[in-house]
mmCIF file of C-alpha atoms in Angstrom:
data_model
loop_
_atom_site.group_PDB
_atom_site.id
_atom_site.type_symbol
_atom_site.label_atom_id
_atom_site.label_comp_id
_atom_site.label_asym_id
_atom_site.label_seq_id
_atom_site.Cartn_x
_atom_site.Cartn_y
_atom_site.Cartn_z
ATOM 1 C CA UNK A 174 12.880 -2.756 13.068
ATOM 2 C CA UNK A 175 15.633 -3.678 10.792
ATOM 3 C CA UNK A 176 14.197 -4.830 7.849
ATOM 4 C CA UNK A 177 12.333 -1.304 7.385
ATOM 5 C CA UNK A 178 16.213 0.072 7.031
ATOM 6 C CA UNK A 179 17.515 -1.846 3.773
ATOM 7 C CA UNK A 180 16.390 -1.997 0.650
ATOM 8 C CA UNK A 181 13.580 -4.805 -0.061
ATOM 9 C CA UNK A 182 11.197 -6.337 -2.329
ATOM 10 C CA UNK A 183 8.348 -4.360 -0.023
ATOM 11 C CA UNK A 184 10.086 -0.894 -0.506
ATOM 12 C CA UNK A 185 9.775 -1.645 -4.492
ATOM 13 C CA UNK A 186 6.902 -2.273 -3.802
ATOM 14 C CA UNK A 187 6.022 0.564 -2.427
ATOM 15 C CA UNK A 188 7.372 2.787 -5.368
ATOM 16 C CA UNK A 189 4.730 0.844 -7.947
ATOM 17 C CA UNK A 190 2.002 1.647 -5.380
ATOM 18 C CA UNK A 191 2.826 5.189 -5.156
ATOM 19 C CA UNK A 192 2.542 4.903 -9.271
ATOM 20 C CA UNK A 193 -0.817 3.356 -8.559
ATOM 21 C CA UNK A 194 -2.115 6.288 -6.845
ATOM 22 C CA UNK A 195 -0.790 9.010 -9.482
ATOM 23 C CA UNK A 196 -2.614 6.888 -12.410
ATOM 24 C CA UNK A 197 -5.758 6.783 -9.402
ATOM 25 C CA UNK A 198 -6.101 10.642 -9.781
ATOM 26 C CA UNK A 199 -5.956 10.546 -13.187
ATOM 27 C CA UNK A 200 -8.776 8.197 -13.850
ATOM 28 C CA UNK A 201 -11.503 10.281 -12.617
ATOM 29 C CA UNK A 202 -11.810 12.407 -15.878
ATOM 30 C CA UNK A 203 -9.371 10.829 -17.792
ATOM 31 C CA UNK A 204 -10.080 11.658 -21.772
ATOM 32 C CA UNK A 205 -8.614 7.931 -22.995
ATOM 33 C CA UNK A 206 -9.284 5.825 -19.748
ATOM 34 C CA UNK A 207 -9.024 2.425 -21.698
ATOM 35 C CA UNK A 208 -5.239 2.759 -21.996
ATOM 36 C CA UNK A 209 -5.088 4.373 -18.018
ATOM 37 C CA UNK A 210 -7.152 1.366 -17.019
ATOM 38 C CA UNK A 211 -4.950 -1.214 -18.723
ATOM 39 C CA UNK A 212 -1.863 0.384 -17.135
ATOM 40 C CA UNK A 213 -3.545 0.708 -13.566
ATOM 41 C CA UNK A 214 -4.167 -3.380 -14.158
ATOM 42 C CA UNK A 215 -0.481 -3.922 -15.729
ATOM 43 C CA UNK A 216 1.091 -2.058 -12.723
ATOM 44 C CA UNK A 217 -0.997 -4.292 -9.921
ATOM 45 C CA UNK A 218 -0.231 -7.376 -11.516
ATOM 46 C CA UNK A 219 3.868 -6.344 -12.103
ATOM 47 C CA UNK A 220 4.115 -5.837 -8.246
ATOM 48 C CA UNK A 221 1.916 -9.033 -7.244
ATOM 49 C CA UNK A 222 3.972 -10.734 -9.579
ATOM 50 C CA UNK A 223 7.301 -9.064 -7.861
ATOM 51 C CA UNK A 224 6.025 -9.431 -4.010
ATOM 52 C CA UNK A 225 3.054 -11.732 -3.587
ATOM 53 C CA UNK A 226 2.250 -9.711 -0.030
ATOM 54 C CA UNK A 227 0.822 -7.186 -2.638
ATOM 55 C CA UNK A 228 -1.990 -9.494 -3.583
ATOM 56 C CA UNK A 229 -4.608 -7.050 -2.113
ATOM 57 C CA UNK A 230 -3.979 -4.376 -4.752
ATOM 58 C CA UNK A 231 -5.864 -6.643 -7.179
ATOM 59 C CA UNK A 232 -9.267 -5.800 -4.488
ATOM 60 C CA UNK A 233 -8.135 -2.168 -4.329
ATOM 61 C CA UNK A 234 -7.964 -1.504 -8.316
ATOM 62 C CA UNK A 235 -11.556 -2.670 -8.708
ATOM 63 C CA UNK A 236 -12.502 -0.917 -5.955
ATOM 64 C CA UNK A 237 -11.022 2.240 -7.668
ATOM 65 C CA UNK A 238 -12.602 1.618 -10.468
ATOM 66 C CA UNK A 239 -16.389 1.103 -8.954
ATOM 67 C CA UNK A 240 -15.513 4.411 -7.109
ATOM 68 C CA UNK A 241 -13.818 6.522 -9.529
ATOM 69 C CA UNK A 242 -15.852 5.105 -12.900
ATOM 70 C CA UNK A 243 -19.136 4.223 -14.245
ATOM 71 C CA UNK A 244 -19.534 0.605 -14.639
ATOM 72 C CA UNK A 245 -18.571 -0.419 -18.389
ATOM 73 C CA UNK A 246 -17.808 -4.158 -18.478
ATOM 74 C CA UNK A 247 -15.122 -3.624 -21.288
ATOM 75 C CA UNK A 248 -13.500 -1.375 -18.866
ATOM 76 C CA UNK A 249 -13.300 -4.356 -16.006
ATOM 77 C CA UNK A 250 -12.090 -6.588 -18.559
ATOM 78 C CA UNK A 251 -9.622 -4.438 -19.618
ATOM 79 C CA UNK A 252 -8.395 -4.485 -16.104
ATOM 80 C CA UNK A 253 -7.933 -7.962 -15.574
ATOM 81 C CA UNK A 254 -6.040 -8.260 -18.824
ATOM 82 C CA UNK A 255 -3.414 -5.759 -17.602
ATOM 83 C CA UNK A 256 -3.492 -7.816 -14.376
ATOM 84 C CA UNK A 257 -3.163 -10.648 -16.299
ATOM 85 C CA UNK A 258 -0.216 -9.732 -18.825
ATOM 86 C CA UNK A 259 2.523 -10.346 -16.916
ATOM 87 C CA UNK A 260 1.459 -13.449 -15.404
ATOM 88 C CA UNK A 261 0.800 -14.367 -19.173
ATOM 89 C CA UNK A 262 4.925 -13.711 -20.253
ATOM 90 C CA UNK A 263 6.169 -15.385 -16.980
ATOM 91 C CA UNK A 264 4.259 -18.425 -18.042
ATOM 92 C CA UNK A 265 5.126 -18.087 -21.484
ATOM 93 C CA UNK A 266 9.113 -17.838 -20.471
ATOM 94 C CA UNK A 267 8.834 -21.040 -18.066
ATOM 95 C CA UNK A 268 7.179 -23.103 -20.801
ATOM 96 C CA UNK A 269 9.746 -21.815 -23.692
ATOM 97 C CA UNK A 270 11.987 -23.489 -20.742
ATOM 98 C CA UNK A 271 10.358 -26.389 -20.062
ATOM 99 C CA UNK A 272 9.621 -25.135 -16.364
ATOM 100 C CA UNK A 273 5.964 -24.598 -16.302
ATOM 101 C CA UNK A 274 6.105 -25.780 -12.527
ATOM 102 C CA UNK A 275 8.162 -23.261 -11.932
ATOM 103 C CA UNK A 276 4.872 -21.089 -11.571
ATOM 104 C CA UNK A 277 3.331 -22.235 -8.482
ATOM 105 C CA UNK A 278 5.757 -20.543 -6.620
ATOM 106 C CA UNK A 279 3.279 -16.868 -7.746
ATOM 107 C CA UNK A 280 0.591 -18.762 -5.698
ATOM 108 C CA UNK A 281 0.445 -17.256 -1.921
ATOM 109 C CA UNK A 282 1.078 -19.634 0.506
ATOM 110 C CA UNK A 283 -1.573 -17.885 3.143
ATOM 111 C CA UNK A 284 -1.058 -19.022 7.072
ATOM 112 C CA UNK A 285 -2.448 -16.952 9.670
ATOM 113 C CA UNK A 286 0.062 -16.466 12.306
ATOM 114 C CA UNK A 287 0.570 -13.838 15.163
ATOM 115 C CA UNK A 288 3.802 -11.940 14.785
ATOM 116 C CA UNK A 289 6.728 -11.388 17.355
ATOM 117 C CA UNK A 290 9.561 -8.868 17.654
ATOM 118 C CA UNK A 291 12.598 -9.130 19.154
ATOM 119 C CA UNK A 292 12.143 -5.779 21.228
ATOM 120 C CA UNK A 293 8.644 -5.916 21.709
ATOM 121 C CA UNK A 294 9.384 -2.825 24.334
ATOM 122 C CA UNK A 295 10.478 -0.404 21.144
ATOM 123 C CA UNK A 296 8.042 -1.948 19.144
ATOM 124 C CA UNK A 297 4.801 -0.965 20.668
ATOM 125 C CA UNK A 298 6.378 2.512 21.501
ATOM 126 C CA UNK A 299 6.959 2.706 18.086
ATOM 127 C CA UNK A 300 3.658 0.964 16.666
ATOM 128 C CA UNK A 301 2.035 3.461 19.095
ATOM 129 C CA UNK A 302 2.918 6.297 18.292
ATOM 130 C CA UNK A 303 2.460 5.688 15.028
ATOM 131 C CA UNK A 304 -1.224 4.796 15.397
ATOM 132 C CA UNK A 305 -1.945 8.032 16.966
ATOM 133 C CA UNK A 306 -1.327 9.829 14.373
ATOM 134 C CA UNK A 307 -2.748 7.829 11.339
ATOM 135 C CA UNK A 308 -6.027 7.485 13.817
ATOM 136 C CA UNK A 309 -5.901 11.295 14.093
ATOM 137 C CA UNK A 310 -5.307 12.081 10.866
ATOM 138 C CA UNK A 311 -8.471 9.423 10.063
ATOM 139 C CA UNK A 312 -10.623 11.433 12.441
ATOM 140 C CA UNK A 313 -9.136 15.149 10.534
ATOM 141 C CA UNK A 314 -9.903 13.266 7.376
ATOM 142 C CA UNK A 315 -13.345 12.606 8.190
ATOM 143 C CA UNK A 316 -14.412 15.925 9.334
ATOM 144 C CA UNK A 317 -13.267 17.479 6.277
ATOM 145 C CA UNK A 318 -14.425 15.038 3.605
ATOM 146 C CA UNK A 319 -17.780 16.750 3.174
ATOM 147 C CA UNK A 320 -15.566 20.034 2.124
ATOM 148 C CA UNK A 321 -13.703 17.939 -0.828
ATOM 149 C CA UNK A 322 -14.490 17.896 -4.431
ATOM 150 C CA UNK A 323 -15.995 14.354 -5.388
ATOM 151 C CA UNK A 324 -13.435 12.915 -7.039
ATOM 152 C CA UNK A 325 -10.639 14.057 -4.275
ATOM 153 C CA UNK A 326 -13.276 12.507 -1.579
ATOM 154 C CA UNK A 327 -13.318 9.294 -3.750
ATOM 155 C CA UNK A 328 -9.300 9.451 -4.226
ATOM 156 C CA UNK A 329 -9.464 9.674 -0.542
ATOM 157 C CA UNK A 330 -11.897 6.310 -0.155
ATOM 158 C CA UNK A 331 -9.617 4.331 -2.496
ATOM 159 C CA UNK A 332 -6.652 5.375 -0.243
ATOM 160 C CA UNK A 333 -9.076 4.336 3.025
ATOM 161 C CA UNK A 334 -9.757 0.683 1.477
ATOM 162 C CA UNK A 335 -5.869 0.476 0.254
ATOM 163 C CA UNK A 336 -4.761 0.831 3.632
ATOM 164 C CA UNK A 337 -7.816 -1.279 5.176
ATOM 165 C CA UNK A 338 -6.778 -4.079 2.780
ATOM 166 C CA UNK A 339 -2.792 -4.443 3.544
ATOM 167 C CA UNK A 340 -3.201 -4.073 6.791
ATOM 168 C CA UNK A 341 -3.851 -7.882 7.667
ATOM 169 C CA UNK A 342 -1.558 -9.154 5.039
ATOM 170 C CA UNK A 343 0.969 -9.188 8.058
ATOM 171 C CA UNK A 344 -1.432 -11.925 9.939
ATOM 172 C CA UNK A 345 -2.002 -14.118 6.804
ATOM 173 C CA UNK A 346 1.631 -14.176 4.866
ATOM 174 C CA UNK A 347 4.660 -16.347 6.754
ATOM 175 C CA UNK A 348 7.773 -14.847 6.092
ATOM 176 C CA UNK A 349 10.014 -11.774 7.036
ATOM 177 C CA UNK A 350 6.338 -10.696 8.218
ATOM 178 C CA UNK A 351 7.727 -7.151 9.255
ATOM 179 C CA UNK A 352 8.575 -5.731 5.501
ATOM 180 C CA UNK A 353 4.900 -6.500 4.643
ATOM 181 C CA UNK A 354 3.606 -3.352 6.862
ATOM 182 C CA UNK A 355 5.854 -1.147 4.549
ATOM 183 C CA UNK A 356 2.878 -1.813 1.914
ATOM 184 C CA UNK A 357 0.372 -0.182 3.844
ATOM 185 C CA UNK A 358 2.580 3.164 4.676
ATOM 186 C CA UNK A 359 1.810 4.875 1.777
ATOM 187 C CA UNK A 360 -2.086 5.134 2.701
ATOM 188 C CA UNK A 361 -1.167 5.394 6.050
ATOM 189 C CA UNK A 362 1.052 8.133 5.468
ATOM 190 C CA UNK A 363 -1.446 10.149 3.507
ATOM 191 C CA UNK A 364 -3.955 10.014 6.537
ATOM 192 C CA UNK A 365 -0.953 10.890 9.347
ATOM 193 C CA UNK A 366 -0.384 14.290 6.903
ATOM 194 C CA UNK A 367 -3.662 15.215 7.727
ATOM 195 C CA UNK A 368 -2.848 15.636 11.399
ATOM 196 C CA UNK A 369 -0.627 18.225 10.794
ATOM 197 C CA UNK A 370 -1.836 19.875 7.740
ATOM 198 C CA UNK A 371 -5.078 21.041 8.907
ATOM 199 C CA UNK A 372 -4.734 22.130 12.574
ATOM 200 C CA UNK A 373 -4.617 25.993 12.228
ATOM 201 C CA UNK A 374 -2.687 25.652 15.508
ATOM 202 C CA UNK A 375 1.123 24.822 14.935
ATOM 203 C CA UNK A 376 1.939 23.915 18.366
ATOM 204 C CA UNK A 377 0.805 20.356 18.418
ATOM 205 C CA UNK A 378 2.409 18.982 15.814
ATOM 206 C CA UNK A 379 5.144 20.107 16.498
ATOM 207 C CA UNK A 380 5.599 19.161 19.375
ATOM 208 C CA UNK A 381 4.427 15.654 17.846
ATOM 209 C CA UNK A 382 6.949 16.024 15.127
ATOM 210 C CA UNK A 383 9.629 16.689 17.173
ATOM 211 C CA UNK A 384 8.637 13.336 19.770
ATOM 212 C CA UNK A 385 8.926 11.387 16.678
ATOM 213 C CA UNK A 386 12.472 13.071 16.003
ATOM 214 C CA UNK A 387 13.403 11.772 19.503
ATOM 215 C CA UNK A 388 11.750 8.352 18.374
ATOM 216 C CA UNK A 389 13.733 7.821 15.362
ATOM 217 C CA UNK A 390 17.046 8.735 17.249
ATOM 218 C CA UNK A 391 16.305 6.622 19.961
ATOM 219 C CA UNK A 392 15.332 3.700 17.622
ATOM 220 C CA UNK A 393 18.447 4.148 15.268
ATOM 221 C CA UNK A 394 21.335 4.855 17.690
ATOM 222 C CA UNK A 395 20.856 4.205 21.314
ATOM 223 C CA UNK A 396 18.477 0.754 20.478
ATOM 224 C CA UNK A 397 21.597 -0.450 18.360
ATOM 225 C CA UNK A 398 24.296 0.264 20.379
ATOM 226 C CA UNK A 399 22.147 -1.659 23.705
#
């Protein structure tokens, strides 16, 4: 998987979403969550803006907010004004230009499609292993929710819809179709942590760890020189 080794508009990406997250946590008890909620909005709409793939988050930051909030309408408006802003200076630049036009290239052009790999072989070794452990980290997850605080078992949700909600963004979005799973790693790597933070037992995952050592190699050197 080469595009997953250089940098790309999807790995920026993934740095705003991680930002997404920390402002998440802090929205839960958050003394001035006006501001927090305009920011969580201004954030989302920066990286759909930067990497239409990311068109999801706008679903996922109302979601946090039903989860993590009461409902205030202000609040939701807020939200979509922060979404809105920087659509709101990219049209204002274009018309100051007389390129208005210019913005329906912001509008996703969505065609589902299956996707292919060269090395399909590598890939679903890869893919696999992989979905073992983000399916047993799910499972870990969800026998030690009912032990979380609320808001950490809400955090948790929000993280569970994020992932839920990038995940088919790779069937609908025609492209370099690869770089748009990067978007869903950082939910998906929260969940694979839990498979080998909570086993008292240190022998499985490292053995796991170390298979995935072997994986990367294997992917990385031997794959590239064949």
């Amino acid at each position: 998987l080469p595009e997953w080794n250089q940098l790309s508009a999807a790995l920026v990406a993934n740095s705003f979403i991680i930002w997404l997250l920390y402002l998440f946590a802090r929205l839960y008890n958050s003394p001035h969550p006006k501001s927090l909620i305009f920011n969580i909005g201004l954030v989302a709409g920066i990286t759909v803006a930067g990497y239409f793939p990311a068109l999801p988050l706008i679903i996922v930051i109302y979601f946090a907010l039903a989860v993590l909030r009461p409902f205030h309408a202000n609040e939701w408006f807020i939200l979509i004004m922060g979404v809105i802003t920087p659509f709101y200076f990219l049209a204002a630049w274009y018309f100051m230009h007389d390129d208005i036009n210019s913005m329906r290239l912001y509008i996703p052009a969505w065609k589902p499609h299956l996707f292919h790999l060269k090395n399909m072989r590598i890939a679903i070794v890869t893919f696999s292993a992989m979905g073992i452990s983000i399916i047993a980290g799910l499972l870990i997850w969800q026998y030690n929710n009912g032990r979380m605080l609320i808001q950490a078992r809400r955090t948790w949700a929000v993280l569970l819809a994020m992932f839920l909600l990038l995940i088919p963004v790779i069937f609908l979005s025609s492209g370099i179709y690869i770089e748009y799973l990067l978007l869903a790693f950082v939910p998906a790597a929260a969940f694979a942590a839990n498979f080998f933070l909570y086993p008292r037992g240190i022998v499985i995952p490292a053995i796991v760890f170390w298979l995935y050592i072997g994986l990367v190699v294997y992917n990385n050197w031997f794959a590239l020189k064949a």
